[in-house]
CSV table of C-alpha atoms in Angstrom, one decimal:
chain,number,residue,atom,x,y,z
F,1,MET,CA,43.8,25.5,-48.7
F,2,SER,CA,44.5,27.9,-51.5
F,3,ASN,CA,43.4,31.4,-51.8
F,4,ARG,CA,39.9,31.8,-52.2
F,5,ASN,CA,38.0,34.3,-54.0
F,6,ALA,CA,34.4,35.0,-54.8
F,7,ILE,CA,32.9,37.0,-57.7
F,8,ILE,CA,29.2,37.7,-56.8
F,9,LEU,CA,26.9,38.4,-60.1
F,10,ALA,CA,24.7,41.8,-59.3
F,11,ALA,CA,24.8,44.1,-62.2
F,12,GLY,CA,21.3,43.0,-63.8
F,13,LYS,CA,18.2,45.2,-63.6
F,14,GLY,CA,15.8,42.4,-63.3
F,15,THR,CA,12.8,43.5,-65.6
F,16,ARG,CA,10.8,40.4,-65.2
F,17,MET,CA,10.4,41.7,-61.9
F,18,LYS,CA,8.6,44.7,-63.0
F,19,SER,CA,9.7,46.9,-60.3
F,20,LYS,CA,12.1,50.1,-59.9
F,21,LEU,CA,13.9,48.1,-57.3
F,22,TYR,CA,16.6,46.3,-58.7
F,23,LYS,CA,16.3,42.7,-58.7
F,24,VAL,CA,19.2,41.6,-56.0
F,25,LEU,CA,17.8,44.0,-53.6
F,26,HIS,CA,14.4,42.3,-53.3
F,27,GLN,CA,14.0,40.6,-50.0
F,28,VAL,CA,13.7,37.0,-49.3
F,29,ALA,CA,12.5,36.6,-45.7
F,30,GLY,CA,13.3,39.8,-44.9
F,31,LYS,CA,16.6,40.1,-46.5
F,32,ALA,CA,18.0,41.5,-49.8
F,33,MET,CA,19.0,38.5,-51.9
F,34,VAL,CA,22.3,39.6,-52.6
F,35,ASP,CA,22.9,39.8,-48.8
F,36,HIS,CA,21.7,36.4,-48.4
F,37,VAL,CA,24.5,35.4,-51.0
F,38,LEU,CA,27.4,37.4,-49.6
F,39,THR,CA,26.7,36.3,-45.9
F,40,THR,CA,26.6,31.9,-47.5
F,41,ILE,CA,29.9,32.8,-49.1
F,42,SER,CA,31.3,34.6,-46.2
F,43,GLN,CA,30.5,31.5,-43.8
F,44,ALA,CA,31.8,29.0,-46.5
F,45,GLY,CA,34.9,30.9,-45.8
F,46,PHE,CA,35.7,33.4,-48.6
F,47,ASP,CA,37.2,36.5,-47.7
F,48,ASN,CA,38.2,38.0,-51.0
F,49,VAL,CA,35.1,39.1,-52.4
F,50,ILE,CA,34.1,41.0,-55.5
F,51,SER,CA,30.6,42.1,-56.4
F,52,ILE,CA,30.0,43.3,-60.3
F,53,VAL,CA,27.4,45.8,-60.1
F,54,GLY,CA,25.7,47.9,-62.9
F,55,TYR,CA,22.2,48.7,-62.4
F,56,GLY,CA,21.7,50.3,-58.7
F,57,ALA,CA,25.1,50.0,-57.9
F,58,GLU,CA,25.1,52.7,-55.0
F,59,GLU,CA,22.2,50.9,-53.5
F,60,VAL,CA,23.8,47.5,-53.9
F,61,LYS,CA,26.9,49.0,-52.1
F,62,SER,CA,24.7,50.5,-49.1
F,63,VAL,CA,23.3,47.2,-48.7
F,64,LEU,CA,26.7,45.2,-48.6
F,65,GLY,CA,28.9,48.0,-47.2
F,66,GLU,CA,32.4,46.9,-46.9
F,67,ARG,CA,31.9,43.3,-46.6
F,68,SER,CA,32.8,43.3,-50.5
F,69,ASP,CA,35.0,45.0,-52.9
F,70,TYR,CA,32.9,46.4,-56.0
F,71,CYS,CA,33.5,46.3,-59.9
F,72,LEU,CA,31.3,48.3,-62.1
F,73,GLN,CA,29.9,46.6,-65.5
F,74,ALA,CA,28.8,50.1,-67.5
F,75,GLU,CA,27.3,47.8,-70.2
F,76,GLN,CA,25.6,44.8,-70.0
F,77,LEU,CA,26.9,41.9,-72.0
F,78,GLY,CA,26.6,39.2,-70.6
F,79,THR,CA,27.6,36.9,-67.9
F,80,GLY,CA,31.3,36.3,-69.1
F,81,HIS,CA,31.5,40.3,-69.7
F,82,ALA,CA,30.7,40.8,-65.9
F,83,VAL,CA,33.5,38.2,-64.4
F,84,LEU,CA,35.8,39.9,-66.7
F,85,GLN,CA,34.9,43.3,-65.1
F,86,ALA,CA,37.2,41.8,-61.9
F,87,GLU,CA,40.1,40.7,-64.0
F,88,ASP,CA,42.4,43.8,-62.8
F,89,LYS,CA,41.7,42.8,-59.1
F,90,LEU,CA,42.1,38.8,-59.6
F,91,LYS,CA,44.0,37.8,-62.8
F,92,ASP,CA,47.3,37.4,-61.2
F,93,LYS,CA,46.4,35.1,-58.0
F,94,ASP,CA,46.6,31.6,-57.3
F,95,GLY,CA,43.6,29.7,-56.3
F,96,VAL,CA,40.0,29.4,-56.6
F,97,THR,CA,37.7,31.9,-57.7
F,98,LEU,CA,33.7,30.9,-56.8
F,99,VAL,CA,31.3,32.3,-59.5
F,100,ILE,CA,27.7,33.0,-58.1
F,101,CYS,CA,24.8,35.1,-58.9
F,102,GLY,CA,23.1,37.5,-56.5
F,103,ASP,CA,19.9,36.1,-57.5
F,104,THR,CA,20.3,32.7,-55.6
F,105,PRO,CA,19.3,33.4,-51.7
F,106,LEU,CA,18.8,29.6,-51.0
F,107,LEU,CA,22.3,28.7,-51.5
F,108,THR,CA,23.9,27.1,-48.4
F,109,ALA,CA,27.4,27.7,-47.1
F,110,GLU,CA,27.8,23.6,-46.7
F,111,THR,CA,27.1,23.2,-50.3
F,112,ILE,CA,29.8,25.9,-51.4
F,113,LYS,CA,32.3,24.2,-49.3
F,114,GLU,CA,31.5,20.8,-50.7
F,115,LEU,CA,31.6,22.4,-54.1
F,116,VAL,CA,35.0,23.6,-53.5
F,117,ALA,CA,36.0,20.5,-51.7
F,118,ARG,CA,35.2,18.2,-54.9
F,119,HIS,CA,37.5,21.2,-57.5
F,120,GLU,CA,40.2,20.7,-55.1
F,121,GLU,CA,40.4,16.9,-54.6
F,122,GLU,CA,40.2,16.4,-58.6
F,123,GLU,CA,42.7,19.2,-59.3
F,124,ALA,CA,39.8,20.4,-61.8
F,125,LYS,CA,40.1,23.6,-63.6
F,126,ALA,CA,36.6,24.3,-63.6
F,127,THR,CA,33.7,22.5,-61.4
F,128,VAL,CA,30.0,23.2,-62.1
F,129,LEU,CA,27.5,22.9,-59.1
F,130,THR,CA,25.0,20.9,-60.5
F,131,ALA,CA,21.4,19.1,-59.3
F,132,PHE,CA,19.1,16.4,-60.0
F,133,ALA,CA,15.9,17.8,-61.5
F,134,GLN,CA,12.8,15.4,-61.7
F,135,ASP,CA,11.8,17.9,-64.8
F,136,PRO,CA,14.9,19.4,-66.3
F,137,THR,CA,12.9,21.4,-68.8
F,138,ALA,CA,14.6,24.7,-69.6
F,139,TYR,CA,17.6,23.8,-67.8
F,140,GLY,CA,21.0,23.5,-69.1
F,141,ARG,CA,22.0,19.9,-68.9
F,142,VAL,CA,25.5,18.5,-68.0
F,143,LEU,CA,27.1,15.6,-69.6
F,144,ARG,CA,29.5,13.3,-68.1
F,145,ASP,CA,32.0,11.2,-69.5
F,146,GLU,CA,32.7,7.4,-68.4
F,147,GLN,CA,34.8,8.6,-65.5
F,148,GLY,CA,32.4,11.1,-64.0
F,149,PHE,CA,34.3,14.3,-65.5
F,150,VAL,CA,31.9,16.9,-67.5
F,151,GLN,CA,32.0,16.6,-70.8
F,152,LYS,CA,30.0,19.3,-71.9
F,153,ILE,CA,26.9,21.3,-70.5
F,154,VAL,CA,24.2,21.8,-73.5
F,155,GLU,CA,21.1,24.0,-73.5
F,156,GLU,CA,17.6,23.1,-73.7
F,157,LYS,CA,17.7,24.5,-77.1
F,158,ASP,CA,20.6,22.9,-78.7
F,159,ALA,CA,19.9,19.6,-76.8
F,160,ASN,CA,19.1,16.5,-78.5
F,161,GLU,CA,16.1,14.1,-77.6
F,162,ALA,CA,19.0,11.9,-75.9
F,163,GLU,CA,20.6,15.0,-74.6
F,164,LYS,CA,16.8,16.3,-73.1
F,165,ALA,CA,16.2,13.3,-71.2
F,166,VAL,CA,19.3,13.9,-68.9
F,167,GLN,CA,18.3,15.2,-65.7
F,168,GLU,CA,21.3,16.8,-64.2
F,169,ILE,CA,21.2,20.4,-64.9
F,170,ASN,CA,23.7,23.3,-64.5
F,171,THR,CA,22.9,25.9,-61.4
F,172,GLY,CA,24.8,28.6,-62.7
F,173,THR,CA,27.3,28.6,-59.7
F,174,TYR,CA,31.1,27.6,-60.6
F,175,VAL,CA,34.5,27.5,-59.0
F,176,PHE,CA,37.4,27.9,-61.1
F,177,ASP,CA,41.1,27.8,-61.4
F,178,ASN,CA,41.4,31.8,-61.1
F,179,LYS,CA,44.4,32.4,-63.7
F,180,ALA,CA,42.7,29.6,-66.2
F,181,LEU,CA,39.4,31.6,-65.8
F,182,PHE,CA,40.8,34.8,-66.9
F,183,ASP,CA,42.7,33.2,-70.0
F,184,ALA,CA,39.5,31.5,-71.0
F,185,LEU,CA,37.1,34.4,-70.8
F,186,HIS,CA,39.7,36.5,-73.4
F,187,GLN,CA,38.5,33.8,-75.8
F,188,VAL,CA,34.8,33.9,-75.2
F,189,GLY,CA,33.1,35.2,-78.2
F,190,ASN,CA,29.6,36.8,-78.6
F,191,ASP,CA,28.4,35.1,-81.9
F,192,ASN,CA,25.4,34.5,-80.5
F,193,ALA,CA,21.3,35.8,-80.8
F,194,GLN,CA,22.1,38.1,-78.1
F,195,GLY,CA,25.4,39.3,-78.8
F,196,GLU,CA,26.4,38.6,-75.8
F,197,TYR,CA,29.3,37.1,-73.7
F,198,TYR,CA,28.3,34.0,-71.6
F,199,LEU,CA,30.5,32.3,-69.1
F,200,PRO,CA,29.3,28.9,-69.7
F,201,ASP,CA,31.7,29.3,-72.6
F,202,VAL,CA,34.5,28.9,-70.2
F,203,ILE,CA,33.9,25.4,-69.5
F,204,SER,CA,33.7,24.4,-73.7
F,205,ILE,CA,36.9,26.4,-74.0
F,206,LEU,CA,38.4,24.7,-70.9
F,207,GLN,CA,37.2,21.3,-72.1
F,208,ASN,CA,38.6,22.0,-75.5
F,209,GLN,CA,42.1,22.5,-74.3
F,210,GLY,CA,41.9,19.1,-72.5
F,211,GLN,CA,41.5,20.4,-69.0
F,212,ARG,CA,39.5,18.3,-66.6
F,213,ILE,CA,36.3,19.8,-65.9
F,214,SER,CA,34.5,18.5,-62.9
F,215,ALA,CA,31.1,18.6,-61.2
F,216,TYR,CA,29.3,18.3,-57.7
F,217,GLN,CA,25.7,17.5,-57.4
F,218,MET,CA,24.0,19.0,-54.5
F,219,ALA,CA,21.6,17.2,-52.8
F,220,ASP,CA,18.4,19.4,-53.0
F,221,LEU,CA,17.3,21.3,-56.4
F,222,ASP,CA,15.5,23.9,-54.6
F,223,GLU,CA,18.8,25.5,-53.0
F,224,SER,CA,19.6,26.7,-56.6
F,225,LEU,CA,16.6,28.8,-57.2
F,226,GLY,CA,17.2,31.7,-59.1
F,227,VAL,CA,14.7,34.3,-58.9
F,228,ASN,CA,13.6,36.1,-61.7
F,229,ASP,CA,10.1,37.4,-60.9
F,230,ARG,CA,7.7,37.8,-58.1
F,231,VAL,CA,6.5,34.2,-58.2
F,232,ALA,CA,10.2,33.0,-57.8
F,233,LEU,CA,10.8,35.5,-55.2
F,234,ALA,CA,7.6,34.3,-53.2
F,235,LYS,CA,8.9,30.8,-53.7
F,236,ALA,CA,11.8,31.6,-52.6
F,237,SER,CA,10.8,33.2,-48.9
F,238,GLN,CA,8.7,29.9,-48.5
F,239,LEU,CA,11.4,27.7,-49.2
F,240,PHE,CA,13.9,30.0,-46.8
F,241,PHE,CA,11.2,29.8,-43.8
F,242,ARG,CA,10.8,26.5,-44.0
F,243,ARG,CA,14.0,25.3,-43.9
F,244,ASN,CA,14.8,27.9,-41.0
F,245,ASN,CA,12.1,26.8,-39.0
F,246,ILE,CA,13.1,23.0,-39.4
F,247,LYS,CA,16.8,24.4,-38.1
F,248,HIS,CA,15.2,26.4,-34.9
F,249,MET,CA,12.9,23.1,-34.4
F,250,ARG,CA,16.0,20.5,-34.2
F,251,ASN,CA,17.8,23.0,-32.2
F,252,GLY,CA,15.0,22.7,-29.2
F,253,VAL,CA,12.2,25.3,-30.4
F,254,THR,CA,8.6,24.2,-30.4
F,255,ILE,CA,7.2,26.0,-33.4
F,256,VAL,CA,3.3,24.8,-33.2
F,257,ASP,CA,2.8,25.3,-37.0
F,258,PRO,CA,6.1,26.1,-39.4
F,259,ASP,CA,4.2,26.7,-42.5
F,260,ASN,CA,2.8,29.6,-41.1
F,261,THR,CA,5.6,31.0,-38.7
F,262,TYR,CA,8.0,33.6,-40.3
F,263,ILE,CA,11.5,33.6,-38.9
F,264,GLU,CA,14.2,35.7,-40.5
F,265,ALA,CA,17.6,34.5,-41.0
F,266,ASP,CA,19.4,36.2,-38.1
F,267,VAL,CA,17.1,35.7,-35.3
F,268,GLU,CA,18.1,34.0,-32.5
F,269,ILE,CA,16.2,31.6,-30.3
F,270,GLY,CA,17.0,29.4,-27.0
F,271,PRO,CA,15.7,26.3,-26.3
F,272,ASP,CA,12.3,25.2,-25.2
F,273,THR,CA,10.7,28.6,-26.4
F,274,ILE,CA,7.4,28.0,-27.5
F,275,ILE,CA,6.0,30.1,-30.7
F,276,GLU,CA,2.4,29.7,-31.7
F,277,PRO,CA,1.2,30.6,-35.9
F,278,ASN,CA,1.2,33.5,-37.7
F,279,VAL,CA,4.3,35.1,-35.6
F,280,HIS,CA,6.7,37.3,-37.4
F,281,LEU,CA,10.5,37.4,-36.1
F,282,LYS,CA,12.4,40.0,-37.7
F,283,GLY,CA,15.9,41.2,-38.0
F,284,GLN,CA,18.6,40.9,-35.7
F,285,THR,CA,15.8,39.5,-32.8
F,286,VAL,CA,16.9,37.4,-30.2
F,287,LEU,CA,14.7,35.2,-27.7
F,288,GLY,CA,15.7,33.8,-25.0
F,289,SER,CA,15.0,30.5,-23.4
F,290,ASN,CA,11.5,29.1,-22.2
F,291,VAL,CA,9.9,32.3,-24.0
F,292,TYR,CA,6.2,32.2,-25.1
F,293,ILE,CA,5.1,34.0,-27.9
F,294,ALA,CA,1.4,33.8,-29.0
F,295,SER,CA,-0.2,33.9,-32.5
F,296,GLY,CA,-0.3,37.7,-34.4
F,297,SER,CA,3.0,38.9,-32.7
F,298,VAL,CA,5.4,40.4,-34.3
F,299,ILE,CA,9.1,41.1,-33.0
F,300,ILE,CA,11.3,43.1,-34.9
F,301,ASP,CA,15.1,43.9,-33.7
F,302,SER,CA,14.2,43.2,-30.1
F,303,GLN,CA,16.0,41.0,-27.3
F,304,ILE,CA,13.5,39.0,-25.1
F,305,GLY,CA,14.7,37.5,-22.0
F,306,ASP,CA,14.4,34.2,-20.4
F,307,GLY,CA,10.8,33.1,-19.3
F,308,VAL,CA,8.9,36.6,-21.2
F,309,LYS,CA,5.6,36.0,-22.3
F,310,VAL,CA,4.1,38.1,-25.4
F,311,ARG,CA,0.9,37.8,-26.4
F,312,SER,CA,-0.4,39.2,-30.2
F,313,SER,CA,1.8,42.3,-29.3
F,314,GLU,CA,4.1,44.4,-32.0
F,315,ILE,CA,7.7,44.9,-30.3
F,316,GLU,CA,10.2,47.2,-32.5
F,317,ALA,CA,13.9,47.9,-31.4
F,318,SER,CA,13.2,47.1,-27.5
F,319,LYS,CA,14.3,45.1,-25.0
F,320,ILE,CA,12.6,43.0,-22.1
F,321,ALA,CA,13.9,41.1,-19.1
F,322,GLU,CA,13.5,37.9,-18.0
F,323,GLY,CA,9.7,36.8,-16.8
F,324,ALA,CA,8.0,39.8,-18.0
F,325,ASP,CA,4.8,39.4,-19.9
F,326,VAL,CA,3.7,41.8,-22.5
F,327,GLY,CA,-0.1,42.1,-24.1
F,328,PRO,CA,-2.3,41.1,-25.8
F,329,ASN,CA,-2.6,44.0,-28.0
F,330,ALA,CA,0.5,46.1,-26.8
F,331,HIS,CA,2.6,48.1,-28.9
F,332,LEU,CA,6.5,48.8,-27.9
F,333,ARG,CA,8.0,51.1,-30.5
F,334,PRO,CA,11.7,51.9,-30.5
F,335,LYS,CA,13.4,52.1,-27.2
F,336,SER,CA,11.4,50.7,-25.1
F,337,GLU,CA,12.8,48.5,-22.0
F,338,ILE,CA,10.9,46.4,-19.9
F,339,GLY,CA,12.2,45.4,-16.8
F,340,PRO,CA,12.0,41.6,-14.9
F,341,HIS,CA,8.7,40.5,-13.9
F,342,ALA,CA,7.1,44.0,-15.4
F,343,HIS,CA,3.7,43.7,-16.7
F,344,ILE,CA,2.6,45.6,-20.2
F,345,GLY,CA,-1.2,44.9,-20.4
F,346,ASN,CA,-3.6,45.2,-23.6
F,347,PHE,CA,-3.7,48.4,-25.4
F,348,VAL,CA,-0.6,49.7,-23.9
F,349,GLU,CA,1.8,51.8,-26.2
F,350,THR,CA,5.6,52.5,-25.3
F,351,LYS,CA,8.3,54.7,-26.4
F,352,ASN,CA,11.7,55.6,-25.2
F,353,ALA,CA,10.6,54.3,-22.0
F,354,ARG,CA,12.2,52.5,-19.2
F,355,ILE,CA,9.6,50.4,-17.0
F,356,GLY,CA,11.5,48.5,-14.0
F,357,GLN,CA,11.1,45.5,-12.1
F,358,GLY,CA,7.6,44.2,-11.6
F,359,THR,CA,6.0,47.3,-12.2
F,360,LYS,CA,2.6,46.9,-14.0
F,361,VAL,CA,0.6,48.8,-16.8
F,362,GLY,CA,-2.8,47.4,-17.0
F,363,HIS,CA,-4.3,48.7,-19.8
F,364,LEU,CA,-5.2,51.3,-22.2
F,365,THR,CA,-2.0,53.6,-21.6
F,366,TYR,CA,0.6,55.6,-23.4
F,367,ILE,CA,4.0,55.8,-21.8
F,368,GLY,CA,6.5,58.0,-24.1
F,369,ASP,CA,10.1,59.5,-22.8
F,370,ALA,CA,9.5,58.5,-19.5
F,371,GLU,CA,11.8,56.2,-16.8
F,372,LEU,CA,9.6,54.3,-14.2
F,373,GLY,CA,10.9,52.7,-11.0
F,374,LYS,CA,9.8,49.6,-9.6
F,375,ASN,CA,7.0,47.8,-8.0
F,376,ILE,CA,4.5,51.0,-9.8
F,377,ASN,CA,1.0,50.5,-10.4
F,378,VAL,CA,-0.1,52.5,-13.9
F,379,SER,CA,-3.9,52.5,-14.1
F,380,CYS,CA,-6.3,52.3,-16.7
F,381,GLY,CA,-6.2,55.2,-19.5
F,382,VAL,CA,-2.8,57.1,-18.2
F,383,ILE,CA,-1.5,59.4,-20.6
F,384,PHE,CA,2.4,60.2,-20.3
F,385,ALA,CA,1.9,63.7,-22.1
F,386,ASN,CA,5.8,64.1,-23.7
F,387,TYR,CA,5.1,66.3,-26.7
F,388,ASP,CA,4.5,70.2,-26.8
F,389,GLY,CA,4.2,70.0,-30.4
F,390,ALA,CA,7.7,71.0,-30.9
F,391,ASN,CA,9.7,69.4,-28.4
F,392,LYS,CA,9.9,65.7,-26.4
F,393,ALA,CA,10.4,66.3,-22.6
F,394,LYS,CA,10.8,63.4,-20.0
F,395,THR,CA,8.6,62.4,-16.9
F,396,VAL,CA,10.1,60.0,-13.9
F,397,VAL,CA,7.8,58.1,-11.6
F,398,GLY,CA,10.0,56.9,-8.6
F,399,ASP,CA,9.4,53.2,-7.0
F,400,ASN,CA,6.2,52.1,-5.6
F,401,SER,CA,4.5,54.5,-6.6
F,402,PHE,CA,0.4,54.1,-7.6
F,403,ILE,CA,-1.0,56.3,-10.7
F,404,GLY,CA,-4.5,56.1,-10.8
F,405,SER,CA,-6.8,56.1,-14.0
F,406,ASN,CA,-7.2,58.5,-16.6
F,407,VAL,CA,-4.1,60.6,-15.3
F,408,ASN,CA,-2.4,62.9,-17.1
F,409,LEU,CA,1.5,63.2,-16.5
F,410,VAL,CA,2.5,66.5,-19.0
F,411,ALA,CA,6.3,66.5,-18.9
F,412,PRO,CA,8.8,67.4,-17.9
F,413,VAL,CA,7.3,66.0,-14.3
F,414,SER,CA,9.1,63.7,-11.5
F,415,VAL,CA,6.8,61.6,-9.3
F,416,ALA,CA,8.9,61.0,-6.3
F,417,ASP,CA,8.7,57.4,-4.8
F,418,ASN,CA,6.2,56.1,-2.6
F,419,ALA,CA,3.9,59.0,-4.6
F,420,PHE,CA,-0.2,58.3,-4.9
F,421,ILE,CA,-1.7,60.2,-8.0
F,422,ALA,CA,-5.8,60.5,-7.6
F,423,ALA,CA,-7.8,59.3,-10.4
F,424,GLY,CA,-8.7,62.1,-13.2
F,425,SER,CA,-5.8,64.2,-12.3
F,426,THR,CA,-3.5,66.3,-14.6
F,427,ILE,CA,-0.3,66.5,-13.5
F,428,ASN,CA,2.5,69.3,-14.5
F,429,LYS,CA,4.0,69.9,-11.1
F,430,ASP,CA,6.5,67.5,-9.5
F,431,VAL,CA,4.9,65.0,-6.4
F,432,PRO,CA,7.1,64.6,-3.4
F,433,SER,CA,7.7,61.2,-1.7
F,434,GLN,CA,4.6,59.9,0.1
F,435,ALA,CA,2.5,62.7,-1.1
F,436,MET,CA,-1.1,62.3,-3.0
F,437,ALA,CA,-1.8,64.5,-5.7
F,438,ILE,CA,-4.9,65.4,-7.1
F,439,ALA,CA,-5.6,67.9,-9.6
F,440,ARG,CA,-9.2,67.9,-11.2
F,441,ALA,CA,-12.2,70.3,-10.9
F,442,ARG,CA,-14.5,70.1,-8.0
F,443,GLN,CA,-17.7,68.2,-8.8
F,444,GLU,CA,-20.9,70.2,-8.7
F,445,ASN,CA,-24.6,68.0,-9.0
F,446,LYS,CA,-27.1,70.4,-10.6
F,447,GLU,CA,-30.8,69.4,-8.8
F,448,ASN,CA,-33.7,68.7,-10.7
F,449,TYR,CA,-31.8,68.7,-14.1
F,450,TRP,CA,-33.6,65.8,-15.6
F,451,GLU,CA,-37.0,67.7,-15.2
F,452,LYS,CA,-35.1,70.3,-17.4
F,453,LEU,CA,-33.9,68.6,-19.6
F,454,ALA,CA,-37.2,66.5,-20.6
F,455,ILE,CA,-39.4,70.1,-20.5
F,456,SER,CA,-36.4,71.0,-23.0
F,457,LYS,CA,-37.2,68.0,-25.3
F,458,LYS,CA,-41.0,68.9,-25.5
């Protein structure tokens, strides 16, 4: 296998997006478009990647990090000029160079591999990634000779009627012999309406030199979608979610309504998991086997164990162990850890809390900055008061304890194993093992109050 280099074109501002955010940083299915592209070419076996940055250079670098090298295109003078910025890093290298746009998030590693394989098999100097378009209007047409090699690429505005009838189109992704690419780039002119240096002109230059120009036609035109505005951005996300859902279903996941289920690129899901409609799985989320996710749930950057049930709840940066259940309408905020077979019920909110095996938190409760042991019962309306307006403090509750309804636990405080806290208590002192804590005002009944109240209303 020859040396493989890749150049990502990511310098454009993207004025048609009408946004302060630079085009390649707009997200498709929860991930920046340029990040999709870099991930794809890395999966395809390219380990020497250079991103051409311009507008928003620092923002692009912050997204891609050390996975890419960078060259700055300080002045936007066309795609050919953009590629030329990488000359100092690549010009003397043998091997092939992939040139790909940072706004093509749907291209797959399999397609890139096939493109490179065709290029190497046919010993071409350049190979164009093409696709069949039912309606090729606005695309450059790829014209082949009798042997199937590329004769030329004709843009729509320059095509005659016969050429316009051709349905094989140029997707704007290429593989070049690296040295031939940079030799030809120095021959590209800017004698055109925009006064720019265009990368496709390299194809014509190599063709005129008698070099072999090949093409690989991908199976799915949708892969080549380039995002230039918000309409295309929405379409790209829809196509990605659909393709990703098919992958998961073929791997043993039941997705009840694939058209209304949104699973991002890096999510992992075990077999026999069931996902109902209107579920959003985001970021680095991992779901185990036999998980049930009910409609309306949102799970972000979380690890969900085998056999967990989540009903219409939001979970962020948290861990749920096997056999636990959450919801409906619970909210697990970051750093929540739910133990095996624990229960988090309706309208329960947790944050930075560890809840032990078999512990039950039924409803209408807030647990923040706390550690709860095993087999605890937390009744309705319990508040873990963890914030004094300046600092957070921790509450610890031991195994087998019982916390009655409408209890306030004012941190820092510890409740030992096998303790009982009476309903309505406000606890600000430690509770020893096997004790019952009660902290509420004594009830006093005012006799004949109704009569006094009735008189006062007259």
